[in-house]
Coordinates of C-alpha atoms and ligand atoms in Angstrom, one line a residue:
M371 CA 0.0 0.0 0.0
D372 CA 1.3 3.5 -1.0
L373 CA -1.5 5.6 0.5
L374 CA -4.1 5.1 3.2
V375 CA -7.3 7.2 2.9
V376 CA -9.4 7.4 6.0
G377 CA -13.0 8.2 5.0
S378 CA -14.7 7.4 1.7
G379 CA -16.6 10.7 1.2
L380 CA -16.1 12.8 -1.9
F381 CA -12.8 14.2 -0.5
G382 CA -11.3 10.8 0.2
L383 CA -12.7 9.2 -3.0
T384 CA -11.2 12.0 -5.1
I385 CA -7.8 11.6 -3.5
A386 CA -7.9 7.9 -3.9
E387 CA -9.0 8.0 -7.5
R388 CA -6.3 10.5 -8.5
A389 CA -3.6 8.4 -6.7
A390 CA -4.8 5.2 -8.2
E391 CA -4.7 6.7 -11.7
A392 CA -1.1 7.8 -11.0
G393 CA -0.2 4.2 -10.3
R394 CA -0.3 4.2 -6.4
K395 CA -1.8 1.4 -4.5
V396 CA -4.5 2.9 -2.3
T397 CA -6.5 1.5 0.6
I398 CA -9.7 3.4 1.7
I399 CA -11.2 2.7 5.1
D400 CA -14.6 3.9 6.3
R401 CA -16.3 3.2 9.6
R402 CA -19.7 3.1 8.0
H403 CA -21.1 0.0 6.2
H404 CA -21.1 1.9 2.9
L405 CA -18.9 4.2 0.9
G406 CA -19.6 7.8 -0.2
G407 CA -19.8 9.7 3.1
N408 CA -22.7 12.0 3.4
A409 CA -23.5 12.0 -0.3
Y410 CA -24.6 8.4 0.0
S411 CA -28.1 7.5 -1.2
E412 CA -30.1 4.3 -1.5
A413 CA -33.5 3.1 -2.9
E414 CA -36.2 3.1 -0.2
P415 CA -37.1 -0.7 -0.4
T416 CA -40.9 -0.5 -0.7
T417 CA -41.0 2.2 -3.4
G418 CA -37.6 2.2 -5.2
I419 CA -37.4 6.0 -4.6
E420 CA -33.8 7.2 -4.2
V421 CA -33.4 8.7 -0.7
H422 CA -30.4 10.8 0.3
R423 CA -29.6 9.1 3.7
Y424 CA -27.8 12.1 5.2
G425 CA -29.9 15.0 4.0
A426 CA -30.8 16.2 0.5
H427 CA -27.8 16.6 -1.8
L428 CA -28.0 18.9 -4.9
F429 CA -25.0 19.1 -7.1
H430 CA -24.0 22.5 -8.5
T431 CA -20.8 24.2 -9.5
S432 CA -19.3 26.9 -11.6
N433 CA -15.8 25.3 -11.4
E434 CA -14.9 24.0 -14.9
T435 CA -12.2 21.6 -13.6
V436 CA -14.6 20.1 -11.1
W437 CA -17.4 19.8 -13.6
E438 CA -15.1 18.1 -16.1
Y439 CA -13.8 15.7 -13.4
V440 CA -17.2 14.6 -12.0
N441 CA -18.5 14.0 -15.6
R442 CA -16.0 11.2 -15.9
F443 CA -18.0 9.2 -13.4
T444 CA -21.6 10.2 -14.0
K445 CA -24.0 12.0 -16.3
F446 CA -26.2 14.6 -14.6
T447 CA -29.9 15.3 -15.1
N448 CA -31.2 18.8 -15.9
Y449 CA -32.8 19.1 -12.5
Q450 CA -32.9 22.7 -11.3
H451 CA -33.5 23.2 -7.5
R452 CA -36.3 25.4 -6.3
V453 CA -37.4 25.8 -2.7
Y454 CA -40.8 27.0 -1.3
S455 CA -41.8 28.1 2.1
T456 CA -45.1 27.7 3.9
H457 CA -45.7 30.7 6.2
K458 CA -49.0 31.0 8.1
G459 CA -50.7 28.6 5.7
I460 CA -49.5 30.3 2.5
V461 CA -46.8 29.1 0.2
Y462 CA -44.2 31.5 -1.0
P463 CA -41.2 31.1 -3.4
L464 CA -37.6 31.3 -2.1
P465 CA -35.0 32.7 -2.0
I466 CA -36.9 35.9 -1.3
N467 CA -37.6 37.5 -4.7
L468 CA -40.0 39.9 -6.4
G469 CA -42.6 37.1 -6.4
T470 CA -42.3 36.6 -2.6
I471 CA -42.4 40.3 -1.9
N472 CA -45.5 41.0 -4.1
Q473 CA -47.3 38.0 -2.7
F474 CA -46.4 38.9 0.9
F475 CA -47.4 42.5 0.7
D476 CA -50.3 41.7 -1.7
A477 CA -48.9 44.2 -4.2
A478 CA -47.6 44.6 -7.7
Y479 CA -44.4 46.4 -7.0
T480 CA -41.9 47.0 -9.8
P481 CA -38.3 46.0 -9.1
A482 CA -37.5 49.7 -8.2
E483 CA -40.5 50.0 -5.9
A484 CA -39.7 46.8 -4.1
R485 CA -36.1 47.8 -3.7
A486 CA -37.2 51.2 -2.2
L487 CA -39.6 49.5 0.2
I488 CA -37.1 46.9 1.5
A489 CA -34.4 49.7 1.9
E490 CA -36.9 51.7 3.9
Q491 CA -37.8 48.8 6.1
A492 CA -34.2 47.7 6.5
G493 CA -33.4 51.2 7.8
E494 CA -34.6 50.2 11.3
F495 CA -31.1 48.8 12.1
D496 CA -27.6 49.3 10.6
A497 CA -26.7 45.7 9.5
H498 CA -22.9 46.4 10.0
S499 CA -23.1 47.4 13.6
A500 CA -25.8 44.9 14.6
T501 CA -25.2 43.3 17.9
N502 CA -27.3 40.1 17.4
L503 CA -28.8 38.1 14.6
E504 CA -32.2 39.8 14.8
E505 CA -30.8 43.3 14.3
R506 CA -28.6 42.1 11.5
G507 CA -31.5 40.3 9.7
I508 CA -33.8 43.3 10.0
G509 CA -31.0 45.6 8.9
L510 CA -30.6 43.5 5.7
I511 CA -34.2 42.9 4.6
G512 CA -36.5 44.7 7.0
R513 CA -38.6 43.4 9.9
P514 CA -41.7 42.0 8.1
L515 CA -39.7 39.6 5.8
F516 CA -37.2 38.8 8.5
E517 CA -39.9 37.8 11.0
A518 CA -41.8 35.8 8.4
F519 CA -39.1 33.8 6.7
I520 CA -35.9 33.9 8.8
R521 CA -36.4 34.6 12.5
D522 CA -38.1 31.5 13.7
Y523 CA -36.5 29.3 11.0
T524 CA -33.1 30.2 12.3
A525 CA -34.2 29.9 15.9
K526 CA -35.3 26.3 15.1
Q527 CA -32.0 25.5 13.4
W528 CA -30.0 26.8 16.4
Q529 CA -32.5 26.0 19.2
T530 CA -31.8 29.6 20.2
D531 CA -33.8 32.9 20.0
A532 CA -32.5 35.2 17.2
R533 CA -31.8 37.9 19.8
E534 CA -29.4 35.5 21.6
L535 CA -27.6 34.5 18.4
P536 CA -24.4 36.3 17.1
A537 CA -25.0 38.6 14.1
S538 CA -22.1 36.8 12.4
I539 CA -24.2 33.8 11.6
I540 CA -25.7 35.7 8.7
S541 CA -23.5 37.9 6.5
R542 CA -26.0 38.4 3.7
L543 CA -29.6 37.6 3.0
P544 CA -30.0 37.7 -0.7
V545 CA -33.1 39.4 -2.1
R546 CA -33.7 39.1 -5.9
Y547 CA -35.7 41.9 -7.5
T548 CA -36.8 39.7 -10.3
Y549 CA -39.1 36.7 -10.4
D550 CA -36.1 34.3 -10.8
N551 CA -36.4 31.6 -8.0
R552 CA -33.7 29.2 -9.1
Y553 CA -32.0 28.3 -5.8
F554 CA -28.5 28.1 -7.2
N555 CA -26.7 30.6 -9.5
D556 CA -24.0 28.2 -10.7
T557 CA -23.2 27.5 -14.3
Y558 CA -23.8 23.7 -13.9
E559 CA -26.4 22.0 -11.8
G560 CA -28.1 18.5 -11.8
L561 CA -28.4 15.2 -10.1
P562 CA -26.5 12.0 -11.0
V563 CA -28.6 10.1 -13.5
D564 CA -28.1 6.7 -11.9
G565 CA -28.1 8.1 -8.4
Y566 CA -25.3 9.2 -6.0
T567 CA -24.1 5.7 -5.0
A568 CA -23.5 4.6 -8.6
W569 CA -21.3 7.7 -9.1
L570 CA -19.4 7.3 -5.8
E571 CA -18.8 3.5 -6.5
R572 CA -17.4 4.3 -9.9
M573 CA -14.9 6.6 -8.4
A574 CA -13.6 3.7 -6.3
D575 CA -13.8 1.1 -9.0
H576 CA -10.1 0.9 -9.9
K577 CA -7.6 -2.0 -9.8
N578 CA -5.3 0.0 -7.5
I579 CA -8.0 0.8 -4.9
E580 CA -9.1 -1.4 -2.1
V581 CA -12.1 -0.4 0.0
K582 CA -12.5 -1.7 3.6
L583 CA -15.9 -0.7 5.1
S584 CA -17.1 -1.0 8.7
T585 CA -13.4 -0.2 9.6
D586 CA -12.7 2.5 12.2
F587 CA -9.3 4.2 12.1
F588 CA -9.3 4.3 15.9
D589 CA -10.3 0.7 16.5
E590 CA -7.1 -1.0 17.6
S591 CA -8.5 -4.5 16.9
Q592 CA -8.2 -3.8 13.1
P593 CA -4.7 -3.7 11.5
L594 CA -5.0 -0.3 9.9
H595 CA -5.6 1.6 13.1
K596 CA -3.9 4.9 13.9
K597 CA -1.1 3.7 16.1
A598 CA -0.1 1.0 13.7
V599 CA 0.1 3.1 10.5
V600 CA 1.0 6.8 11.3
G601 CA 4.6 7.3 10.1
Q602 CA 4.6 4.0 8.2
V603 CA 2.6 5.1 5.2
P604 CA 1.2 8.4 3.9
I605 CA -2.3 9.1 5.2
V606 CA -5.1 11.3 4.1
Y607 CA -7.4 11.7 7.1
T608 CA -11.0 13.0 6.5
G609 CA -12.6 12.1 9.8
P610 CA -13.1 14.7 12.6
V611 CA -9.9 16.5 13.4
D612 CA -10.6 16.7 17.2
R613 CA -11.1 13.0 17.4
Y614 CA -7.8 12.4 15.7
F615 CA -6.0 14.2 18.5
D616 CA -8.2 12.6 21.2
Y617 CA -9.9 16.0 21.9
E618 CA -6.6 17.4 23.2
A619 CA -7.6 21.0 22.4
G620 CA -11.2 20.5 23.2
A621 CA -14.2 19.1 21.3
L622 CA -15.3 21.2 18.3
S623 CA -19.0 21.9 18.3
W624 CA -21.4 20.8 15.5
R625 CA -25.0 20.9 14.6
T626 CA -26.7 17.8 13.5
I627 CA -30.1 17.0 11.9
D628 CA -32.6 14.3 12.6
L629 CA -34.5 12.9 9.6
E630 CA -37.9 11.3 10.2
E631 CA -38.8 9.1 7.3
E632 CA -42.4 8.3 6.2
V633 CA -43.7 6.4 3.2
L634 CA -47.1 7.7 2.3
D635 CA -49.8 6.1 0.2
I636 CA -50.4 9.0 -2.1
Q637 CA -48.9 9.9 -5.5
D638 CA -47.7 13.4 -4.5
F639 CA -47.5 14.9 -1.0
Q640 CA -46.3 18.5 -1.6
G641 CA -45.8 19.0 -5.4
T642 CA -42.1 19.9 -5.0
S643 CA -38.8 18.5 -3.5
V644 CA -38.3 20.9 -0.6
M645 CA -40.8 22.9 1.5
N646 CA -39.5 25.1 4.3
Y647 CA -41.5 25.6 7.4
P648 CA -40.3 28.9 8.9
D649 CA -43.0 29.3 11.6
A650 CA -42.4 28.5 15.3
D651 CA -45.4 26.2 15.5
A652 CA -44.0 23.6 13.1
P653 CA -41.3 21.6 15.0
Y654 CA -39.4 20.7 11.8
T655 CA -37.5 23.1 9.5
R656 CA -38.2 21.4 6.2
I657 CA -39.9 18.5 4.4
H658 CA -38.1 16.8 1.6
E659 CA -40.1 14.7 -0.9
F660 CA -37.5 12.6 -2.8
K661 CA -39.4 11.6 -5.9
H662 CA -39.4 15.2 -7.1
F663 CA -35.6 15.1 -7.5
H664 CA -36.1 12.7 -10.4
P665 CA -39.3 13.4 -12.3
E666 CA -37.6 11.7 -15.3
R667 CA -37.9 8.3 -13.5
K668 CA -41.4 8.1 -14.8
E669 CA -42.6 4.8 -13.4
I670 CA -41.3 5.5 -9.9
F671 CA -42.7 9.0 -10.0
A672 CA -46.2 7.9 -11.1
Q673 CA -46.7 5.3 -8.4
E674 CA -49.3 5.9 -5.7
K675 CA -46.6 6.1 -3.0
T676 CA -44.1 8.7 -1.9
V677 CA -41.2 9.1 0.6
I678 CA -40.8 12.2 2.7
H679 CA -38.2 13.3 5.3
R680 CA -39.1 15.7 8.0
E681 CA -35.9 17.5 9.0
F682 CA -35.2 18.6 12.6
S683 CA -32.1 20.5 13.6
R684 CA -30.2 20.5 16.9
F685 CA -26.8 20.7 18.5
A686 CA -24.8 17.5 18.1
T687 CA -23.5 15.4 21.0
R688 CA -20.3 13.3 20.5
D689 CA -22.5 10.3 19.5
D690 CA -24.3 12.2 16.7
E691 CA -23.3 12.7 13.1
P692 CA -21.5 16.1 12.9
Y693 CA -23.1 18.1 10.1
Y694 CA -22.6 21.8 10.3
P695 CA -19.7 23.5 12.2
V696 CA -21.1 25.9 14.9
N697 CA -17.9 27.9 14.7
T698 CA -18.0 29.8 18.0
P699 CA -14.8 31.8 19.0
T700 CA -13.8 28.8 21.1
D701 CA -14.1 26.5 18.1
R702 CA -12.0 28.8 16.0
E703 CA -9.2 28.7 18.7
G704 CA -9.5 25.0 18.8
V705 CA -9.2 24.7 15.0
L706 CA -6.0 26.7 15.1
A707 CA -4.6 24.5 17.8
Y708 CA -5.5 21.4 15.8
R709 CA -4.0 22.9 12.7
E710 CA -0.7 23.3 14.5
L711 CA -0.9 19.8 15.9
G712 CA -1.7 18.5 12.4
A713 CA 1.4 20.2 11.0
G714 CA 3.5 18.1 13.4
E715 CA 2.0 14.8 12.2
K716 CA 4.5 13.0 9.9
D717 CA 2.9 12.4 6.5
V718 CA -0.7 12.8 7.6
H719 CA -2.8 15.2 5.5
F720 CA -6.1 16.5 6.9
G721 CA -8.8 17.2 4.5
G722 CA -12.6 17.3 3.8
R723 CA -15.3 18.9 5.9
L724 CA -14.5 17.0 9.1
G725 CA -10.8 17.0 8.8
T726 CA -10.7 20.8 8.4
Y727 CA -13.9 21.8 10.4
Q728 CA -15.6 23.6 7.5
Y729 CA -18.9 23.4 5.7
L730 CA -18.0 22.3 2.2
D731 CA -20.4 21.7 -0.6
M732 CA -19.6 18.6 -2.7
H733 CA -18.0 20.6 -5.5
M734 CA -15.8 22.4 -2.9
A735 CA -14.8 19.1 -1.3
I736 CA -13.8 17.7 -4.7
G737 CA -12.0 20.9 -5.7
S738 CA -10.1 21.0 -2.5
A739 CA -9.1 17.3 -2.8
L740 CA -7.9 17.9 -6.4
S741 CA -5.7 20.8 -5.1
M742 CA -4.3 18.7 -2.3
W743 CA -3.5 15.9 -4.8
N744 CA -1.8 18.3 -7.2
N745 CA 0.0 20.4 -4.7
Q746 CA 1.0 18.1 -1.9
L747 CA 0.7 14.4 -2.9
A748 CA 1.3 14.0 -6.7
Ligands
FDA1496 P1 -18.0 13.1 4.3 O1 -18.5 13.4 5.7 O2 -18.9 12.9 3.2 O3 -17.0 11.8 4.5 C1 -16.2 11.6 5.6 C2 -16.1 10.1 5.8 O4 -15.2 9.8 6.8 C3 -17.5 9.5 6.2 O5 -17.9 8.5 5.3 C4 -17.2 8.9 7.6 O6 -17.8 7.7 7.9 C5 -15.7 8.7 7.5 N1 -15.0 8.6 8.8 C6 -15.1 9.5 9.8 N2 -14.4 9.1 10.9 C7 -13.8 7.9 10.6 C8 -13.0 7.0 11.3 N3 -12.6 7.2 12.5 N4 -12.6 5.8 10.6 C9 -13.0 5.6 9.3 N5 -13.8 6.5 8.6 C10 -14.2 7.6 9.3 N6 -23.3 19.6 -0.7 C11 -23.7 20.0 -1.9 O7 -22.9 20.3 -2.8 N7 -25.1 20.1 -2.1 C12 -26.0 19.8 -1.1 O8 -27.2 19.9 -1.4 C13 -25.5 19.4 0.1 N8 -26.4 19.0 1.1 C14 -25.9 18.7 2.4 C15 -26.8 18.4 3.4 C16 -26.4 18.1 4.7 C17 -27.3 17.8 5.7 C18 -25.0 18.0 4.9 C19 -24.4 17.7 6.3 C20 -24.1 18.3 3.9 C21 -24.5 18.6 2.6 N9 -23.7 18.8 1.5 C22 -24.1 19.2 0.3 C23 -22.2 18.7 1.8 C24 -21.6 17.4 1.4 O9 -22.2 16.4 2.2 C25 -20.1 17.4 1.6 O10 -19.6 18.3 0.6 C26 -19.4 16.1 1.5 O11 -19.9 15.2 2.4 C27 -17.9 16.3 1.8 O12 -17.2 15.2 1.7 P2 -16.1 14.8 2.7 O13 -15.4 13.6 2.1 O14 -15.3 15.9 3.2 O15 -16.9 14.3 4.1

């Protein structure tokens, strides 16, 4: 073995695939029973509907290199993501756009009129000097829209009142003064035609790659554990960085989500893939309906059954899946300490969202792995 990759998410798979193509013998280990990390999906057994096991994943990028790279392993559908929001029993389009504004204020404002209205309402606070998230939000889009679409939604995500949250959680709240409600602005967007798992498995399908699942890097009963391999072989580690150092500089904080799955005996539950629930009286933040990600799978789409996930958000304990970095000032100090410790580890490269404590979209994880390969490992 010339390289050990810990973690088979998109970061680890990209490194492994590049190294294998360059003639290196690579072993990938993952503690889960499947490869692919959080992008993994599988067919719900009673309906055949593809379900994203760790939360909905939409691929989008404007990076030509990443787009060319991912197209070696999968074709993409022409799916374009759109999100709606049910506030006080009425459905509005997101991100906030001219359609949302006119529906909300029961008006027919032109772009210039809507701009002037929002600027006037936002004048209540100066967004730059805001001392908490509520002031920042109102300073960006005005009180009515902030209270309807952002305040309670964010409070549910963080289990904390918007007045108790730091202003830094939100830097911008984009408002579009057109009727365009495409969620992403990227050049390329789509979903893998044969599903995420087929794509991820193709990346690992190489004579130079061996994959060992249900194998934890810290489990000393398996031969490729940390103490046995560090210093013996180059390692790319994509698990949680604090765990690697046994929480020496403190545990970094994360938010996690709980997904409550239900199979319903109806053809169509909500008419779209993602519906936000921004009001305080709904305990969940969003409902995903997976068949809407693939309307081109005609037979599966037409059946009289559908699969939904209700999404709940909360702070993660050490036993939960870490999803979104909380990034408090203490966390930032911890990350710096771990970066220094990491620099002292012989031939261990820390990457990916857990290894660097950053939220990374899939295209960012792939782009960052390609850079690590080109600049440090090739
Ligand atoms: P990832 O977490 O995928 O992989 C790390 C792997 O390491 C895991 O498989 C884990 O089991 C393994 N591991 C950890 N510790 C280990 C140990 N001790 N031993 C062995 N293995 C270990 N992106 C996007 O572009 N569009 C989207 O819509 C979304 N949506 C989305 C929703 C949610 C809820 C989340 C949390 C994330 C997204 N993402 C996303 C981001 C996407 O999931 C992310 O870009 C990739 O997971 C990054 O890949 P990594 O390889 O860095 O981590």
